[in-house]
Amino acid sequence: MATYVALLNWTDQGIRNYKDTAARADSFAAAAHKLGAEVVDIYWTVGPYDLVAVVEAPDEETATAVLLQLGGVGNVRTTTLRAFGKEEMNRIIAKAGG
């Protein structure tokens, strides 16, 4: 499965309902699982982003569907990064001729 790092910021709605954030994280994980993805972990952070989620999905379409569904609820906006593990990076380097 491919790994994605989602950087999340609360919307006005999301910050108003901050007390529900842990329950919303559980709901997000359950919804992702139904679509065939897994939420590896969620971190609440201090700095330019309010949360960071690590998600594994079988393909970009699934990852996009999961994050669109999350954003559609209206509590967060996402910026998503495709992350590569060490084995994947070694394969990429080999393809590049390294």
XYZ file of C-alpha atoms in Angstrom:
98
model
C 0.000 0.000 0.000
C 1.111 3.541 -0.689
C 1.626 5.947 2.199
C 0.209 9.463 2.316
C 0.855 12.207 4.851
C -2.074 14.580 5.196
C -1.477 17.961 6.796
C -4.753 19.210 8.234
C -6.031 22.572 9.377
C -9.273 23.076 11.188
C -11.927 25.152 9.504
C -14.025 27.570 11.557
C -16.522 24.732 12.023
C -13.793 22.320 13.096
C -12.294 24.607 15.725
C -15.739 25.427 17.142
C -16.220 21.681 17.668
C -12.704 20.941 18.971
C -14.110 18.860 21.853
C -15.250 16.253 19.307
C -11.864 15.968 17.554
C -10.889 12.558 18.990
C -14.284 11.081 18.087
C -14.019 12.617 14.599
C -10.620 10.972 14.198
C -12.188 7.597 14.987
C -14.961 8.256 12.464
C -12.365 9.200 9.839
C -10.473 5.953 10.460
C -13.663 3.903 10.143
C -14.683 5.670 6.919
C -11.191 5.172 5.455
C -11.334 1.468 6.296
C -14.669 1.116 4.471
C -13.011 2.571 1.352
C -10.067 0.153 1.589
C -7.524 2.488 3.233
C -6.039 2.520 6.715
C -5.341 5.454 8.995
C -1.957 4.505 10.454
C -1.937 7.357 12.950
C -3.210 10.849 13.637
C -1.259 13.479 15.544
C -2.532 16.758 16.947
C 0.219 19.304 16.393
C 1.334 22.793 17.333
C 2.541 24.992 14.493
C 1.266 25.736 11.005
C -0.911 22.576 10.930
C -3.440 21.442 13.509
C -3.194 17.729 12.757
C -1.121 15.289 10.749
C -2.599 12.015 9.505
C -0.660 9.102 8.063
C -2.833 7.068 5.704
C -2.109 3.940 3.688
C -4.151 3.311 0.562
C -3.873 0.834 -2.303
C -3.841 3.594 -4.928
C -4.148 7.331 -5.485
C -7.841 7.099 -6.331
C -8.630 5.516 -2.965
C -6.457 7.995 -1.065
C -8.129 10.886 -2.864
C -11.606 9.517 -2.150
C -10.765 9.130 1.548
C -9.459 12.678 1.836
C -12.278 14.178 -0.230
C -14.757 12.469 2.058
C -12.899 13.857 5.089
C -12.825 17.389 3.684
C -16.461 17.176 2.663
C -17.545 16.930 6.288
C -16.326 20.505 6.695
C -14.107 20.310 9.773
C -10.682 20.357 8.085
C -8.830 21.352 4.949
C -6.082 19.032 3.772
C -2.728 19.212 2.054
C -1.579 15.734 1.092
C 1.885 14.376 0.374
C 2.778 10.999 -1.121
C 5.434 9.460 1.124
C 7.972 6.803 0.092
C 9.488 4.267 2.468
C 13.111 3.146 2.282
C 12.398 0.090 0.091
C 10.354 2.183 -2.318
C 13.093 4.802 -2.478
C 15.680 2.124 -3.233
C 13.542 0.912 -6.168
C 13.174 4.489 -7.409
C 16.930 5.022 -7.231
C 17.519 1.766 -9.111
C 15.118 2.866 -11.876
C 16.910 6.200 -12.107
C 20.151 4.376 -12.772
C 21.670 4.678 -9.320
